[in-house]
Every structure is written in C-alpha cells, then in structure tokens.
JSON list of C-alpha atoms in Angstrom, two decimals:
[
{"chain": "A", "resi": 9, "resn": "UNK", "atom": "CA", "xyz": [0.00, 0.00, 0.00]},
{"chain": "A", "resi": 10, "resn": "UNK", "atom": "CA", "xyz": [1.30, 3.43, -0.97]},
{"chain": "A", "resi": 11, "resn": "UNK", "atom": "CA", "xyz": [0.78, 6.67, 0.90]},
{"chain": "A", "resi": 12, "resn": "UNK", "atom": "CA", "xyz": [0.53, 9.91, -1.07]},
{"chain": "A", "resi": 13, "resn": "UNK", "atom": "CA", "xyz": [3.14, 12.51, -0.20]},
{"chain": "A", "resi": 14, "resn": "UNK", "atom": "CA", "xyz": [3.77, 16.07, -1.29]},
{"chain": "A", "resi": 15, "resn": "UNK", "atom": "CA", "xyz": [7.16, 16.27, -2.96]},
{"chain": "A", "resi": 16, "resn": "UNK", "atom": "CA", "xyz": [8.78, 19.58, -3.90]},
{"chain": "A", "resi": 17, "resn": "UNK", "atom": "CA", "xyz": [11.07, 19.31, -6.89]},
{"chain": "A", "resi": 18, "resn": "UNK", "atom": "CA", "xyz": [13.26, 22.22, -8.00]},
{"chain": "A", "resi": 19, "resn": "UNK", "atom": "CA", "xyz": [15.64, 22.55, -10.92]},
{"chain": "A", "resi": 20, "resn": "UNK", "atom": "CA", "xyz": [18.71, 24.71, -11.15]},
{"chain": "A", "resi": 21, "resn": "UNK", "atom": "CA", "xyz": [21.56, 25.33, -13.54]},
{"chain": "A", "resi": 22, "resn": "UNK", "atom": "CA", "xyz": [19.34, 24.64, -16.58]},
{"chain": "A", "resi": 23, "resn": "UNK", "atom": "CA", "xyz": [20.74, 26.19, -19.75]},
{"chain": "A", "resi": 24, "resn": "UNK", "atom": "CA", "xyz": [18.92, 27.11, -22.97]},
{"chain": "A", "resi": 25, "resn": "UNK", "atom": "CA", "xyz": [21.06, 26.62, -26.05]},
{"chain": "A", "resi": 26, "resn": "UNK", "atom": "CA", "xyz": [19.98, 28.21, -29.36]},
{"chain": "A", "resi": 27, "resn": "UNK", "atom": "CA", "xyz": [22.08, 27.70, -32.50]},
{"chain": "A", "resi": 28, "resn": "UNK", "atom": "CA", "xyz": [24.97, 26.55, -30.35]},
{"chain": "A", "resi": 29, "resn": "UNK", "atom": "CA", "xyz": [24.89, 29.63, -28.10]},
{"chain": "A", "resi": 30, "resn": "UNK", "atom": "CA", "xyz": [23.69, 29.90, -24.53]},
{"chain": "A", "resi": 31, "resn": "UNK", "atom": "CA", "xyz": [20.71, 32.21, -24.10]},
{"chain": "A", "resi": 32, "resn": "UNK", "atom": "CA", "xyz": [20.27, 34.29, -20.96]},
{"chain": "A", "resi": 33, "resn": "UNK", "atom": "CA", "xyz": [16.76, 33.27, -19.87]},
{"chain": "A", "resi": 34, "resn": "UNK", "atom": "CA", "xyz": [16.68, 36.03, -17.26]},
{"chain": "A", "resi": 35, "resn": "UNK", "atom": "CA", "xyz": [17.10, 38.80, -19.83]},
{"chain": "A", "resi": 36, "resn": "UNK", "atom": "CA", "xyz": [14.32, 41.39, -19.70]},
{"chain": "A", "resi": 37, "resn": "UNK", "atom": "CA", "xyz": [15.15, 43.31, -22.87]},
{"chain": "A", "resi": 38, "resn": "UNK", "atom": "CA", "xyz": [13.71, 42.58, -26.32]},
{"chain": "A", "resi": 39, "resn": "UNK", "atom": "CA", "xyz": [16.90, 41.05, -27.71]},
{"chain": "A", "resi": 40, "resn": "UNK", "atom": "CA", "xyz": [15.13, 37.81, -28.55]},
{"chain": "A", "resi": 41, "resn": "UNK", "atom": "CA", "xyz": [11.71, 39.19, -29.38]},
{"chain": "A", "resi": 42, "resn": "UNK", "atom": "CA", "xyz": [10.44, 38.71, -32.89]},
{"chain": "A", "resi": 43, "resn": "UNK", "atom": "CA", "xyz": [9.27, 41.85, -34.72]},
{"chain": "A", "resi": 44, "resn": "UNK", "atom": "CA", "xyz": [8.02, 42.21, -38.27]},
{"chain": "A", "resi": 45, "resn": "UNK", "atom": "CA", "xyz": [10.20, 44.50, -40.35]},
{"chain": "A", "resi": 46, "resn": "UNK", "atom": "CA", "xyz": [8.46, 47.42, -42.06]},
{"chain": "A", "resi": 47, "resn": "UNK", "atom": "CA", "xyz": [9.38, 47.23, -45.74]},
{"chain": "A", "resi": 48, "resn": "UNK", "atom": "CA", "xyz": [7.39, 50.27, -46.86]},
{"chain": "A", "resi": 49, "resn": "UNK", "atom": "CA", "xyz": [9.39, 52.75, -48.91]},
{"chain": "A", "resi": 50, "resn": "UNK", "atom": "CA", "xyz": [8.97, 56.32, -47.70]},
{"chain": "A", "resi": 51, "resn": "UNK", "atom": "CA", "xyz": [8.59, 58.64, -50.71]},
{"chain": "A", "resi": 52, "resn": "UNK", "atom": "CA", "xyz": [6.94, 61.45, -48.75]},
{"chain": "A", "resi": 53, "resn": "UNK", "atom": "CA", "xyz": [8.30, 64.97, -48.68]},
{"chain": "A", "resi": 54, "resn": "UNK", "atom": "CA", "xyz": [8.19, 67.77, -46.14]},
{"chain": "A", "resi": 55, "resn": "UNK", "atom": "CA", "xyz": [6.11, 70.91, -46.51]},
{"chain": "A", "resi": 56, "resn": "UNK", "atom": "CA", "xyz": [2.57, 72.18, -46.15]},
{"chain": "A", "resi": 57, "resn": "UNK", "atom": "CA", "xyz": [1.35, 70.45, -49.28]},
{"chain": "A", "resi": 58, "resn": "UNK", "atom": "CA", "xyz": [1.25, 70.79, -53.03]},
{"chain": "A", "resi": 59, "resn": "UNK", "atom": "CA", "xyz": [1.34, 68.50, -56.04]},
{"chain": "A", "resi": 60, "resn": "UNK", "atom": "CA", "xyz": [2.44, 64.91, -55.56]},
{"chain": "A", "resi": 61, "resn": "UNK", "atom": "CA", "xyz": [4.97, 63.72, -58.11]},
{"chain": "A", "resi": 62, "resn": "UNK", "atom": "CA", "xyz": [3.76, 60.78, -60.21]},
{"chain": "A", "resi": 63, "resn": "UNK", "atom": "CA", "xyz": [6.42, 58.86, -62.10]},
{"chain": "A", "resi": 64, "resn": "UNK", "atom": "CA", "xyz": [5.69, 58.44, -65.80]},
{"chain": "A", "resi": 65, "resn": "UNK", "atom": "CA", "xyz": [7.98, 55.41, -65.67]},
{"chain": "A", "resi": 66, "resn": "UNK", "atom": "CA", "xyz": [6.76, 53.53, -62.59]},
{"chain": "A", "resi": 67, "resn": "UNK", "atom": "CA", "xyz": [3.40, 55.14, -61.88]},
{"chain": "A", "resi": 68, "resn": "UNK", "atom": "CA", "xyz": [2.45, 54.49, -58.24]},
{"chain": "A", "resi": 69, "resn": "UNK", "atom": "CA", "xyz": [3.90, 51.43, -56.51]},
{"chain": "A", "resi": 70, "resn": "UNK", "atom": "CA", "xyz": [2.59, 49.30, -53.67]},
{"chain": "A", "resi": 71, "resn": "UNK", "atom": "CA", "xyz": [4.44, 49.32, -50.34]},
{"chain": "A", "resi": 72, "resn": "UNK", "atom": "CA", "xyz": [5.36, 52.95, -50.98]},
{"chain": "A", "resi": 73, "resn": "UNK", "atom": "CA", "xyz": [4.15, 55.94, -49.00]},
{"chain": "A", "resi": 74, "resn": "UNK", "atom": "CA", "xyz": [3.55, 59.16, -50.98]},
{"chain": "A", "resi": 75, "resn": "UNK", "atom": "CA", "xyz": [2.45, 62.66, -50.05]},
{"chain": "A", "resi": 76, "resn": "UNK", "atom": "CA", "xyz": [3.44, 65.21, -47.45]},
{"chain": "A", "resi": 77, "resn": "UNK", "atom": "CA", "xyz": [4.67, 63.77, -44.17]},
{"chain": "A", "resi": 78, "resn": "UNK", "atom": "CA", "xyz": [3.17, 66.49, -41.96]},
{"chain": "A", "resi": 79, "resn": "UNK", "atom": "CA", "xyz": [-0.12, 66.93, -43.83]},
{"chain": "A", "resi": 80, "resn": "UNK", "atom": "CA", "xyz": [-1.39, 63.72, -45.47]},
{"chain": "A", "resi": 81, "resn": "UNK", "atom": "CA", "xyz": [0.12, 60.59, -46.96]},
{"chain": "A", "resi": 82, "resn": "UNK", "atom": "CA", "xyz": [-1.23, 57.80, -49.11]},
{"chain": "A", "resi": 83, "resn": "UNK", "atom": "CA", "xyz": [-0.51, 54.34, -50.47]},
{"chain": "A", "resi": 84, "resn": "UNK", "atom": "CA", "xyz": [-2.08, 52.39, -53.33]},
{"chain": "A", "resi": 85, "resn": "UNK", "atom": "CA", "xyz": [-3.50, 48.97, -52.52]},
{"chain": "A", "resi": 86, "resn": "UNK", "atom": "CA", "xyz": [-2.49, 47.58, -55.93]},
{"chain": "A", "resi": 87, "resn": "UNK", "atom": "CA", "xyz": [0.18, 48.82, -58.31]},
{"chain": "A", "resi": 88, "resn": "UNK", "atom": "CA", "xyz": [-1.00, 51.61, -60.62]},
{"chain": "A", "resi": 89, "resn": "UNK", "atom": "CA", "xyz": [1.24, 51.89, -63.68]},
{"chain": "A", "resi": 90, "resn": "UNK", "atom": "CA", "xyz": [1.34, 55.07, -65.76]},
{"chain": "A", "resi": 91, "resn": "UNK", "atom": "CA", "xyz": [-0.61, 54.58, -69.00]},
{"chain": "A", "resi": 92, "resn": "UNK", "atom": "CA", "xyz": [-0.90, 56.83, -72.04]},
{"chain": "A", "resi": 93, "resn": "UNK", "atom": "CA", "xyz": [-3.44, 54.71, -73.90]},
{"chain": "A", "resi": 94, "resn": "UNK", "atom": "CA", "xyz": [-5.76, 51.74, -73.50]},
{"chain": "A", "resi": 95, "resn": "UNK", "atom": "CA", "xyz": [-4.95, 48.23, -74.66]},
{"chain": "A", "resi": 96, "resn": "UNK", "atom": "CA", "xyz": [-7.05, 49.03, -77.72]},
{"chain": "A", "resi": 97, "resn": "UNK", "atom": "CA", "xyz": [-5.04, 52.14, -78.54]},
{"chain": "A", "resi": 98, "resn": "UNK", "atom": "CA", "xyz": [-7.40, 54.83, -77.23]},
{"chain": "A", "resi": 99, "resn": "UNK", "atom": "CA", "xyz": [-5.38, 57.82, -76.04]},
{"chain": "A", "resi": 100, "resn": "UNK", "atom": "CA", "xyz": [-5.75, 58.78, -72.40]},
{"chain": "A", "resi": 101, "resn": "UNK", "atom": "CA", "xyz": [-4.66, 62.37, -73.02]},
{"chain": "A", "resi": 102, "resn": "UNK", "atom": "CA", "xyz": [-7.09, 65.09, -71.95]},
{"chain": "A", "resi": 103, "resn": "UNK", "atom": "CA", "xyz": [-7.12, 68.79, -71.12]},
{"chain": "A", "resi": 104, "resn": "UNK", "atom": "CA", "xyz": [-8.60, 70.38, -68.01]},
{"chain": "A", "resi": 105, "resn": "UNK", "atom": "CA", "xyz": [-8.40, 74.09, -67.11]},
{"chain": "A", "resi": 106, "resn": "UNK", "atom": "CA", "xyz": [-5.96, 74.63, -69.98]},
{"chain": "A", "resi": 107, "resn": "UNK", "atom": "CA", "xyz": [-3.57, 71.97, -68.66]},
{"chain": "A", "resi": 108, "resn": "UNK", "atom": "CA", "xyz": [-2.96, 68.91, -70.83]},
{"chain": "A", "resi": 109, "resn": "UNK", "atom": "CA", "xyz": [-2.43, 65.57, -69.10]},
{"chain": "A", "resi": 110, "resn": "UNK", "atom": "CA", "xyz": [-0.72, 62.95, -71.26]},
{"chain": "A", "resi": 111, "resn": "UNK", "atom": "CA", "xyz": [-1.70, 59.89, -69.24]},
{"chain": "A", "resi": 112, "resn": "UNK", "atom": "CA", "xyz": [-3.07, 58.43, -66.03]},
{"chain": "A", "resi": 113, "resn": "UNK", "atom": "CA", "xyz": [-2.19, 55.93, -63.33]},
{"chain": "A", "resi": 114, "resn": "UNK", "atom": "CA", "xyz": [-4.61, 53.03, -63.15]},
{"chain": "A", "resi": 115, "resn": "UNK", "atom": "CA", "xyz": [-4.79, 49.73, -61.31]},
{"chain": "A", "resi": 116, "resn": "UNK", "atom": "CA", "xyz": [-6.30, 46.47, -62.53]},
{"chain": "A", "resi": 117, "resn": "UNK", "atom": "CA", "xyz": [-8.41, 45.12, -59.67]},
{"chain": "A", "resi": 118, "resn": "UNK", "atom": "CA", "xyz": [-11.92, 46.58, -59.69]},
{"chain": "A", "resi": 119, "resn": "UNK", "atom": "CA", "xyz": [-13.45, 47.40, -56.29]},
{"chain": "A", "resi": 120, "resn": "UNK", "atom": "CA", "xyz": [-17.10, 46.56, -55.78]},
{"chain": "A", "resi": 121, "resn": "UNK", "atom": "CA", "xyz": [-19.67, 49.26, -56.45]},
{"chain": "A", "resi": 122, "resn": "UNK", "atom": "CA", "xyz": [-20.28, 49.94, -52.76]},
{"chain": "A", "resi": 123, "resn": "UNK", "atom": "CA", "xyz": [-19.17, 52.28, -49.98]},
{"chain": "A", "resi": 124, "resn": "UNK", "atom": "CA", "xyz": [-16.73, 50.23, -47.89]},
{"chain": "A", "resi": 125, "resn": "UNK", "atom": "CA", "xyz": [-13.20, 49.98, -46.53]},
{"chain": "A", "resi": 126, "resn": "UNK", "atom": "CA", "xyz": [-10.97, 48.49, -49.24]},
{"chain": "A", "resi": 127, "resn": "UNK", "atom": "CA", "xyz": [-8.25, 45.83, -49.30]},
{"chain": "A", "resi": 128, "resn": "UNK", "atom": "CA", "xyz": [-6.31, 44.56, -52.32]},
{"chain": "A", "resi": 129, "resn": "UNK", "atom": "CA", "xyz": [-8.26, 46.60, -54.88]},
{"chain": "A", "resi": 130, "resn": "UNK", "atom": "CA", "xyz": [-7.50, 49.56, -57.15]},
{"chain": "A", "resi": 131, "resn": "UNK", "atom": "CA", "xyz": [-7.90, 52.08, -54.36]},
{"chain": "A", "resi": 132, "resn": "UNK", "atom": "CA", "xyz": [-5.98, 54.80, -52.58]},
{"chain": "A", "resi": 133, "resn": "UNK", "atom": "CA", "xyz": [-5.52, 54.49, -48.80]},
{"chain": "A", "resi": 134, "resn": "UNK", "atom": "CA", "xyz": [-5.01, 57.98, -47.40]},
{"chain": "A", "resi": 135, "resn": "UNK", "atom": "CA", "xyz": [-3.88, 58.95, -43.90]},
{"chain": "A", "resi": 136, "resn": "UNK", "atom": "CA", "xyz": [-4.67, 62.45, -42.74]},
{"chain": "A", "resi": 137, "resn": "UNK", "atom": "CA", "xyz": [-1.83, 63.65, -40.50]},
{"chain": "A", "resi": 138, "resn": "UNK", "atom": "CA", "xyz": [-3.44, 67.09, -40.19]},
{"chain": "A", "resi": 139, "resn": "UNK", "atom": "CA", "xyz": [-6.85, 68.49, -41.09]},
{"chain": "A", "resi": 140, "resn": "UNK", "atom": "CA", "xyz": [-6.38, 68.63, -44.84]},
{"chain": "A", "resi": 141, "resn": "UNK", "atom": "CA", "xyz": [-7.74, 68.15, -48.35]},
{"chain": "A", "resi": 142, "resn": "UNK", "atom": "CA", "xyz": [-6.71, 65.89, -51.20]},
{"chain": "A", "resi": 143, "resn": "UNK", "atom": "CA", "xyz": [-7.52, 66.62, -54.83]},
{"chain": "A", "resi": 144, "resn": "UNK", "atom": "CA", "xyz": [-7.59, 64.06, -57.64]},
{"chain": "A", "resi": 145, "resn": "UNK", "atom": "CA", "xyz": [-7.57, 65.02, -61.32]},
{"chain": "A", "resi": 146, "resn": "UNK", "atom": "CA", "xyz": [-9.33, 62.16, -63.09]},
{"chain": "A", "resi": 147, "resn": "UNK", "atom": "CA", "xyz": [-10.11, 61.03, -66.59]},
{"chain": "A", "resi": 148, "resn": "UNK", "atom": "CA", "xyz": [-13.83, 60.46, -66.50]},
{"chain": "A", "resi": 149, "resn": "UNK", "atom": "CA", "xyz": [-15.60, 57.16, -67.18]},
{"chain": "A", "resi": 150, "resn": "UNK", "atom": "CA", "xyz": [-19.09, 57.69, -65.72]},
{"chain": "A", "resi": 151, "resn": "UNK", "atom": "CA", "xyz": [-18.63, 55.37, -62.73]},
{"chain": "A", "resi": 152, "resn": "UNK", "atom": "CA", "xyz": [-19.50, 56.05, -59.09]},
{"chain": "A", "resi": 153, "resn": "UNK", "atom": "CA", "xyz": [-16.64, 57.45, -57.03]},
{"chain": "A", "resi": 154, "resn": "UNK", "atom": "CA", "xyz": [-16.32, 56.64, -53.34]},
{"chain": "A", "resi": 155, "resn": "UNK", "atom": "CA", "xyz": [-14.47, 58.45, -50.57]},
{"chain": "A", "resi": 156, "resn": "UNK", "atom": "CA", "xyz": [-14.76, 56.35, -47.42]},
{"chain": "A", "resi": 157, "resn": "UNK", "atom": "CA", "xyz": [-13.80, 57.41, -43.91]},
{"chain": "A", "resi": 158, "resn": "UNK", "atom": "CA", "xyz": [-12.70, 54.19, -42.18]},
{"chain": "A", "resi": 159, "resn": "UNK", "atom": "CA", "xyz": [-13.70, 55.70, -38.82]},
{"chain": "A", "resi": 160, "resn": "UNK", "atom": "CA", "xyz": [-17.23, 56.51, -40.00]},
{"chain": "A", "resi": 161, "resn": "UNK", "atom": "CA", "xyz": [-18.22, 54.27, -42.90]},
{"chain": "A", "resi": 162, "resn": "UNK", "atom": "CA", "xyz": [-21.84, 55.42, -42.62]},
{"chain": "A", "resi": 163, "resn": "UNK", "atom": "CA", "xyz": [-20.84, 58.87, -43.89]},
{"chain": "A", "resi": 164, "resn": "UNK", "atom": "CA", "xyz": [-21.38, 58.87, -47.65]},
{"chain": "A", "resi": 165, "resn": "UNK", "atom": "CA", "xyz": [-21.44, 62.66, -48.02]},
{"chain": "A", "resi": 166, "resn": "UNK", "atom": "CA", "xyz": [-18.27, 62.81, -50.12]},
{"chain": "A", "resi": 167, "resn": "UNK", "atom": "CA", "xyz": [-19.18, 60.07, -52.60]},
{"chain": "A", "resi": 168, "resn": "UNK", "atom": "CA", "xyz": [-19.64, 61.19, -56.22]},
{"chain": "A", "resi": 169, "resn": "UNK", "atom": "CA", "xyz": [-22.54, 59.64, -58.15]},
{"chain": "A", "resi": 170, "resn": "UNK", "atom": "CA", "xyz": [-21.91, 58.59, -61.75]},
{"chain": "A", "resi": 171, "resn": "UNK", "atom": "CA", "xyz": [-24.63, 61.01, -62.84]},
{"chain": "A", "resi": 172, "resn": "UNK", "atom": "CA", "xyz": [-22.53, 63.89, -61.49]},
{"chain": "A", "resi": 173, "resn": "UNK", "atom": "CA", "xyz": [-19.42, 62.92, -63.44]},
{"chain": "A", "resi": 174, "resn": "UNK", "atom": "CA", "xyz": [-18.36, 64.06, -66.90]},
{"chain": "A", "resi": 175, "resn": "UNK", "atom": "CA", "xyz": [-18.64, 62.06, -70.07]},
{"chain": "A", "resi": 176, "resn": "UNK", "atom": "CA", "xyz": [-16.03, 59.43, -70.98]},
{"chain": "A", "resi": 177, "resn": "UNK", "atom": "CA", "xyz": [-12.62, 60.85, -71.82]},
{"chain": "A", "resi": 178, "resn": "UNK", "atom": "CA", "xyz": [-13.10, 64.29, -70.31]},
{"chain": "A", "resi": 179, "resn": "UNK", "atom": "CA", "xyz": [-11.25, 65.53, -67.23]},
{"chain": "A", "resi": 180, "resn": "UNK", "atom": "CA", "xyz": [-12.50, 66.51, -63.79]},
{"chain": "A", "resi": 181, "resn": "UNK", "atom": "CA", "xyz": [-11.15, 67.67, -60.43]},
{"chain": "A", "resi": 182, "resn": "UNK", "atom": "CA", "xyz": [-12.45, 66.31, -57.12]},
{"chain": "A", "resi": 183, "resn": "UNK", "atom": "CA", "xyz": [-11.40, 67.65, -53.72]},
{"chain": "A", "resi": 184, "resn": "UNK", "atom": "CA", "xyz": [-12.13, 65.78, -50.49]},
{"chain": "A", "resi": 185, "resn": "UNK", "atom": "CA", "xyz": [-11.95, 66.96, -46.87]},
{"chain": "A", "resi": 186, "resn": "UNK", "atom": "CA", "xyz": [-10.07, 64.98, -44.24]},
{"chain": "A", "resi": 187, "resn": "UNK", "atom": "CA", "xyz": [-9.78, 65.12, -40.46]},
{"chain": "A", "resi": 188, "resn": "UNK", "atom": "CA", "xyz": [-6.45, 64.54, -38.71]},
{"chain": "A", "resi": 189, "resn": "UNK", "atom": "CA", "xyz": [-5.94, 60.98, -37.51]},
{"chain": "A", "resi": 190, "resn": "UNK", "atom": "CA", "xyz": [-8.43, 59.37, -39.88]},
{"chain": "A", "resi": 191, "resn": "UNK", "atom": "CA", "xyz": [-7.84, 56.95, -42.76]},
{"chain": "A", "resi": 192, "resn": "UNK", "atom": "CA", "xyz": [-9.74, 57.27, -46.03]},
{"chain": "A", "resi": 193, "resn": "UNK", "atom": "CA", "xyz": [-10.22, 55.21, -49.19]},
{"chain": "A", "resi": 194, "resn": "UNK", "atom": "CA", "xyz": [-10.75, 56.64, -52.69]},
{"chain": "A", "resi": 195, "resn": "UNK", "atom": "CA", "xyz": [-11.82, 54.44, -55.60]},
{"chain": "A", "resi": 196, "resn": "UNK", "atom": "CA", "xyz": [-14.31, 53.92, -58.43]},
{"chain": "A", "resi": 197, "resn": "UNK", "atom": "CA", "xyz": [-17.08, 51.35, -58.22]},
{"chain": "A", "resi": 198, "resn": "UNK", "atom": "CA", "xyz": [-16.65, 48.36, -60.56]},
{"chain": "A", "resi": 199, "resn": "UNK", "atom": "CA", "xyz": [-13.88, 50.23, -62.33]},
{"chain": "A", "resi": 200, "resn": "UNK", "atom": "CA", "xyz": [-10.24, 51.23, -62.02]},
{"chain": "A", "resi": 201, "resn": "UNK", "atom": "CA", "xyz": [-10.15, 54.93, -61.25]},
{"chain": "A", "resi": 202, "resn": "UNK", "atom": "CA", "xyz": [-7.97, 56.86, -63.73]},
{"chain": "A", "resi": 203, "resn": "UNK", "atom": "CA", "xyz": [-5.90, 59.52, -61.97]},
{"chain": "A", "resi": 204, "resn": "UNK", "atom": "CA", "xyz": [-3.71, 62.03, -63.81]},
{"chain": "A", "resi": 205, "resn": "UNK", "atom": "CA", "xyz": [-2.63, 64.24, -60.89]},
{"chain": "A", "resi": 206, "resn": "UNK", "atom": "CA", "xyz": [-2.89, 64.46, -57.10]},
{"chain": "A", "resi": 207, "resn": "UNK", "atom": "CA", "xyz": [-2.39, 67.40, -54.75]},
{"chain": "A", "resi": 208, "resn": "UNK", "atom": "CA", "xyz": [-2.59, 67.78, -50.97]},
{"chain": "A", "resi": 209, "resn": "UNK", "atom": "CA", "xyz": [-3.18, 70.87, -48.84]},
{"chain": "A", "resi": 210, "resn": "UNK", "atom": "CA", "xyz": [-3.67, 71.78, -45.22]},
{"chain": "A", "resi": 211, "resn": "UNK", "atom": "CA", "xyz": [-7.22, 72.75, -44.40]},
{"chain": "A", "resi": 212, "resn": "UNK", "atom": "CA", "xyz": [-7.92, 76.47, -44.45]},
{"chain": "A", "resi": 213, "resn": "UNK", "atom": "CA", "xyz": [-7.52, 78.13, -41.07]},
{"chain": "A", "resi": 214, "resn": "UNK", "atom": "CA", "xyz": [-10.87, 79.78, -40.32]},
{"chain": "A", "resi": 215, "resn": "UNK", "atom": "CA", "xyz": [-10.00, 80.74, -36.76]},
{"chain": "A", "resi": 216, "resn": "UNK", "atom": "CA", "xyz": [-10.53, 84.45, -35.98]},
{"chain": "A", "resi": 217, "resn": "UNK", "atom": "CA", "xyz": [-9.46, 86.50, -33.01]}
]
C-alpha cells in the first residue's frame, strides 16, 4: 500500500542553447523578441502640401508611401502603372483648365460598387496627418466614385454619383476633406479609377481672433 506525499522538486543550472549559443533566460530586454520589419518605402516629402509627383515610368507602386509627411500621406492597394493609352489604342490624353495631361495611373483590380473599406483593390488608402484636403484630377468614365472614412463608414457625403461625373474621356477635379488621424479610401465602383494628378493641402484656417 502506498501513501501519497507532497514532494517539492526544483531545478537549477538549466541552460537554454539556441544555434549553439547559450541564451540568458533572465534577460528582460527585447533582444530575442520577434518583430516584423516594415518594408514600406517612404517617398513622402516635407512641406505644407502641393502637387504629388507621379512617375511616368513607374506610376504608383505598392508598399510605398507618398504625399506630405506632416499633412497627409497615401498608399495604393495595388500597383498603378502610368498609362498613355488603353490596350485598344485609345489615347488617355485630356485637357482640363488649360492643362494637358498625357496619361493616367490606373490599377487592374476593380473594387465593388459599394461604400466600404478596401483591401487589395484599385484604391488609394489615405492617412490624414493634419486636417487637410486631397484633390484628384481624373479622366472620367461615368462610374461612381467613393471616398470612405474608415472611422465613419456610414458617412457617404463625399461620394460622387456617376450622374454627377463628366462624359467618358473628359477631365475633372475632385477635392475631399479629411480630419487629422483618420484613414480614407478613394476608388471607383466596378472600375479602375484613372488619376492624372494628385495634390494635398492643409485645411484652411478659419480661426478668428
């Protein structure tokens, strides 16, 4: 017959060996913590805003942050190469306010025709660092445009209905308001928005003494 007993067992001088090297298990720093490296390329510039440079060679690339670091920045969710014509040979050149645009950037993954946060589609993801505006010069194609505030997706006040857009091939300018700290998405419903130019500005200061 066996009687149950409480037995205290302790271990000491136990070593942890990793890749042939002893690891200090009492370390409190983050030497051995695993962190994901940020591979985003920072192409932002300083300043209060202005036009954003669009490469006629590369267009807009994924994993690249554009814009003005102290005002607003943006990334594209899919690559948007710079195009001067369609696959069928139709020229993308257009003139707006006496300025001629020779081409556009355009992705190839149509978002749905609905007001929603986007992922992996032909959309712009914009971060407002300060109260600001962003303006897109577009080549029109009579599709709905959406400007979604990720913090308030019920707000559809800045969406542009297809009926309010110009006819195919013409140019238009759309300016959207942004609040500091919020993230926004700009895209066309069931289409790949065609953007010829982008500019960013700090919101007008309406404060009076």
